[in-house]
PDB file of C-alpha atoms in Angstrom:
ATOM      1  CA  MET C   1      27.612  -2.843   3.350  1.00 64.00           C
ATOM      2  CA  THR C   2      23.893  -2.377   5.131  1.00 69.00           C
ATOM      3  CA  PRO C   3      21.102  -1.120   2.234  1.00 79.00           C
ATOM      4  CA  ASP C   4      19.074   1.870   3.590  1.00 86.00           C
ATOM      5  CA  ILE C   5      16.271  -0.406   4.659  1.00 86.00           C
ATOM      6  CA  ARG C   6      13.042   0.811   6.188  1.00 86.00           C
ATOM      7  CA  ILE C   7      10.705  -1.037   8.000  1.00 87.00           C
ATOM      8  CA  SER C   8       7.098  -0.071   8.321  1.00 92.00           C
ATOM      9  CA  PRO C   9       4.206  -2.381  10.270  1.00 96.00           C
ATOM     10  CA  ARG C  10       0.832  -2.687   8.285  1.00 97.00           C
ATOM     11  CA  LEU C  11      -2.190  -2.927  11.107  1.00 98.00           C
ATOM     12  CA  ILE C  12      -4.644  -5.674  10.233  1.00 98.00           C
ATOM     13  CA  VAL C  13      -8.245  -4.412  11.187  1.00 97.00           C
ATOM     14  CA  PRO C  14     -11.562  -4.797   9.879  1.00 96.00           C
ATOM     15  CA  ASP C  15     -12.181  -1.660   8.796  1.00 96.00           C
ATOM     16  CA  PRO C  16      -9.586   0.683   7.869  1.00 97.00           C
ATOM     17  CA  ASP C  17     -10.840   3.512   7.824  1.00 96.00           C
ATOM     18  CA  ARG C  18     -12.385   3.713  10.930  1.00 97.00           C
ATOM     19  CA  ALA C  19      -8.714   3.065  12.397  1.00 98.00           C
ATOM     20  CA  SER C  20      -7.408   5.495  10.379  1.00 98.00           C
ATOM     21  CA  ALA C  21      -9.545   7.890  11.767  1.00 98.00           C
ATOM     22  CA  PHE C  22      -8.650   6.261  15.247  1.00 98.00           C
ATOM     23  CA  TYR C  23      -4.343   6.944  14.851  1.00 98.00           C
ATOM     24  CA  GLN C  24      -5.109  10.615  13.594  1.00 98.00           C
ATOM     25  CA  ASP C  25      -7.267  11.554  16.223  1.00 97.00           C
ATOM     26  CA  ALA C  26      -5.400   9.779  18.559  1.00 97.00           C
ATOM     27  CA  LEU C  27      -2.037   9.621  18.210  1.00 97.00           C
ATOM     28  CA  GLY C  28      -2.092  13.012  15.620  1.00 96.00           C
ATOM     29  CA  ALA C  29      -1.114  10.774  12.392  1.00 97.00           C
ATOM     30  CA  GLU C  30      -1.001  11.623   8.781  1.00 98.00           C
ATOM     31  CA  GLN C  31      -2.747  10.101   6.367  1.00 97.00           C
ATOM     32  CA  VAL C  32      -0.198  10.009   3.507  1.00 97.00           C
ATOM     33  CA  PHE C  33      -1.973   7.505   0.631  1.00 97.00           C
ATOM     34  CA  ARG C  34      -4.575   5.545   0.596  1.00 96.00           C
ATOM     35  CA  ALA C  35      -5.201   2.459  -1.881  1.00 94.00           C
ATOM     36  CA  PRO C  36      -7.932   1.755  -4.130  1.00 84.00           C
ATOM     37  CA  LEU C  37     -11.027   0.212  -2.354  1.00 85.00           C
ATOM     38  CA  ILE C  38     -10.576  -3.774  -2.708  1.00 88.00           C
ATOM     39  CA  ASP C  39     -14.436  -5.300  -3.619  1.00 89.00           C
ATOM     40  CA  ASP C  40     -16.377  -5.085  -0.438  1.00 90.00           C
ATOM     41  CA  GLY C  41     -15.451  -1.284  -0.559  1.00 90.00           C
ATOM     42  CA  ARG C  42     -12.436  -1.540   1.872  1.00 94.00           C
ATOM     43  CA  PRO C  43      -9.023   0.385   0.881  1.00 96.00           C
ATOM     44  CA  SER C  44      -6.622  -1.966   0.528  1.00 95.00           C
ATOM     45  CA  VAL C  45      -4.201  -0.133   2.315  1.00 97.00           C
ATOM     46  CA  VAL C  46      -3.696   3.598   4.085  1.00 98.00           C
ATOM     47  CA  ASP C  47      -0.344   4.855   4.688  1.00 98.00           C
ATOM     48  CA  HIS C  48       0.268   7.309   7.959  1.00 98.00           C
ATOM     49  CA  ARG C  49       2.583   9.222   8.920  1.00 97.00           C
ATOM     50  CA  VAL C  50       3.821  10.137  12.722  1.00 96.00           C
ATOM     51  CA  GLY C  51       6.779  12.406  13.171  1.00 93.00           C
ATOM     52  CA  ALA C  52       9.812  10.493  11.152  1.00 92.00           C
ATOM     53  CA  SER C  53       7.392   7.126  11.461  1.00 95.00           C
ATOM     54  CA  PHE C  54       5.594   5.590   8.727  1.00 96.00           C
ATOM     55  CA  PHE C  55       2.562   2.869   9.177  1.00 97.00           C
ATOM     56  CA  ARG C  56      -0.291   1.366   7.577  1.00 97.00           C
ATOM     57  CA  VAL C  57      -3.479  -0.097   8.144  1.00 98.00           C
ATOM     58  CA  SER C  58      -5.483  -3.058   5.784  1.00 97.00           C
ATOM     59  CA  PRO C  59      -8.373  -4.887   6.310  1.00 97.00           C
ATOM     60  CA  ALA C  60      -8.497  -8.269   7.697  1.00 96.00           C
ATOM     61  CA  VAL C  61      -9.376 -10.661   4.758  1.00 95.00           C
ATOM     62  CA  SER C  62      -8.997 -14.070   5.948  1.00 93.00           C
ATOM     63  CA  SER C  63      -8.200 -15.552   2.082  1.00 93.00           C
ATOM     64  CA  TRP C  64      -4.978 -13.133   1.816  1.00 94.00           C
ATOM     65  CA  GLY C  65      -3.869 -14.841   5.657  1.00 95.00           C
ATOM     66  CA  TRP C  66      -4.327 -11.053   6.370  1.00 95.00           C
ATOM     67  CA  ARG C  67      -5.786 -11.370  10.021  1.00 97.00           C
ATOM     68  CA  SER C  68      -6.833  -8.899  12.842  1.00 97.00           C
ATOM     69  CA  PRO C  69      -6.210  -9.243  16.329  1.00 98.00           C
ATOM     70  CA  ASP C  70      -9.413 -10.475  16.981  1.00 95.00           C
ATOM     71  CA  ASP C  71      -9.589 -13.356  14.817  1.00 96.00           C
ATOM     72  CA  LEU C  72      -6.269 -14.394  16.312  1.00 95.00           C
ATOM     73  CA  GLY C  73      -7.476 -14.375  19.892  1.00 96.00           C
ATOM     74  CA  GLY C  74      -5.341 -11.008  20.675  1.00 95.00           C
ATOM     75  CA  SER C  75      -2.289  -9.336  19.214  1.00 94.00           C
ATOM     76  CA  ALA C  76       0.965 -11.008  18.215  1.00 91.00           C
ATOM     77  CA  ILE C  77       3.429  -8.230  18.455  1.00 93.00           C
ATOM     78  CA  LEU C  78       3.721  -4.697  20.441  1.00 96.00           C
ATOM     79  CA  LEU C  79       4.140  -1.543  18.863  1.00 97.00           C
ATOM     80  CA  GLU C  80       6.072   1.136  21.149  1.00 96.00           C
ATOM     81  CA  ILE C  81       6.036   4.195  20.444  1.00 96.00           C
ATOM     82  CA  GLU C  82       7.928   6.882  22.349  1.00 96.00           C
ATOM     83  CA  VAL C  83       6.926  10.428  23.266  1.00 96.00           C
ATOM     84  CA  ASP C  84       8.117  13.772  24.908  1.00 96.00           C
ATOM     85  CA  ASP C  85       4.387  13.302  27.153  1.00 97.00           C
ATOM     86  CA  PRO C  86       3.259  10.131  27.238  1.00 97.00           C
ATOM     87  CA  ASP C  87       0.658  10.394  30.027  1.00 98.00           C
ATOM     88  CA  ALA C  88      -0.838  12.678  27.189  1.00 97.00           C
ATOM     89  CA  VAL C  89      -0.890  10.510  24.342  1.00 97.00           C
ATOM     90  CA  GLY C  90      -2.276   7.886  26.444  1.00 98.00           C
ATOM     91  CA  ASP C  91      -4.687   9.875  27.663  1.00 98.00           C
ATOM     92  CA  ARG C  92      -6.084  10.655  24.339  1.00 98.00           C
ATOM     93  CA  MET C  93      -5.774   7.149  22.812  1.00 98.00           C
ATOM     94  CA  THR C  94      -8.362   6.126  25.713  1.00 98.00           C
ATOM     95  CA  ALA C  95     -10.517   9.094  24.795  1.00 98.00           C
ATOM     96  CA  HIS C  96     -10.647   7.676  21.299  1.00 98.00           C
ATOM     97  CA  GLY C  97     -11.525   4.312  22.680  1.00 98.00           C
ATOM     98  CA  ALA C  98      -8.470   2.337  23.269  1.00 98.00           C
ATOM     99  CA  GLU C  99      -8.348   0.746  26.897  1.00 98.00           C
ATOM    100  CA  VAL C 100      -5.454   0.515  29.249  1.00 98.00           C
ATOM    101  CA  VAL C 101      -3.574  -2.635  30.169  1.00 98.00           C
ATOM    102  CA  VAL C 102      -0.608  -1.343  31.673  1.00 98.00           C
ATOM    103  CA  PRO C 103      -0.831   2.339  33.402  1.00 98.00           C
ATOM    104  CA  ILE C 104       1.438   4.562  32.673  1.00 98.00           C
ATOM    105  CA  GLU C 105       4.076   5.180  35.642  1.00 98.00           C
ATOM    106  CA  ASN C 106       7.870   5.674  36.490  1.00 98.00           C
ATOM    107  CA  ARG C 107       9.199   2.339  36.253  1.00 97.00           C
ATOM    108  CA  PRO C 108      12.184   1.416  37.926  1.00 96.00           C
ATOM    109  CA  TYR C 109      14.249   1.201  34.181  1.00 95.00           C
ATOM    110  CA  GLY C 110      14.113   4.802  34.157  1.00 96.00           C
ATOM    111  CA  LYS C 111      11.503   5.281  31.695  1.00 97.00           C
ATOM    112  CA  ARG C 112       7.708   6.408  32.353  1.00 98.00           C
ATOM    113  CA  SER C 113       5.435   3.908  30.284  1.00 98.00           C
ATOM    114  CA  GLY C 114       2.479   1.793  29.932  1.00 98.00           C
ATOM    115  CA  ARG C 115       0.390  -0.091  27.028  1.00 98.00           C
ATOM    116  CA  VAL C 116      -2.753   0.517  25.364  1.00 98.00           C
ATOM    117  CA  ARG C 117      -4.701  -1.532  23.430  1.00 98.00           C
ATOM    118  CA  ASP C 118      -6.211   0.331  20.444  1.00 98.00           C
ATOM    119  CA  PRO C 119     -10.035  -0.344  19.605  1.00 98.00           C
ATOM    120  CA  PHE C 120      -8.834  -2.820  17.268  1.00 97.00           C
ATOM    121  CA  GLY C 121      -6.932  -4.937  18.981  1.00 98.00           C
ATOM    122  CA  HIS C 122      -3.239  -4.030  18.613  1.00 98.00           C
ATOM    123  CA  LEU C 123      -0.989  -3.148  22.052  1.00 98.00           C
ATOM    124  CA  TRP C 124       0.848  -0.140  21.993  1.00 98.00           C
ATOM    125  CA  ILE C 125       3.786   0.915  24.840  1.00 98.00           C
ATOM    126  CA  ILE C 126       3.672   4.405  25.011  1.00 98.00           C
ATOM    127  CA  THR C 127       7.086   5.416  27.276  1.00 97.00           C
ATOM    128  CA  GLY C 128       8.605   8.761  27.527  1.00 97.00           C
ATOM    129  CA  ALA C 129      11.072  10.548  29.829  1.00 95.00           C
ATOM    130  CA  LEU C 130      10.424  10.201  33.754  1.00 95.00           C
ATOM    131  CA  ARG C 131       7.975  12.842  35.415  1.00 89.00           C
TER     132      ARG C 131
END
């Protein structure tokens, strides 16, 4: 029997409040929890809900081993989101500062998808039905 497991990615960013505002504006994320501040005034974690999914943002703190994509020279993971309208989500993300890495187009594997880098260096695959 497999235990009930939920995986919630934690995105390490320089400024959790700025990142939280971006994800709320660009993805429609709802902020559901904000932890107390660490010594430098940044929250240690901000939890978000998007649809049925959850993710967190936390500050880069090198003494804790928490490093952002910029600290590492790039993102070590790809976050994939499946949406009804990949073009609209991609447009909204780029309007709020994300950069197109791979344009959103119909792909030979039967999906419409592309990739963006958010303003904090995290890579997102945006995918949905063919158009």
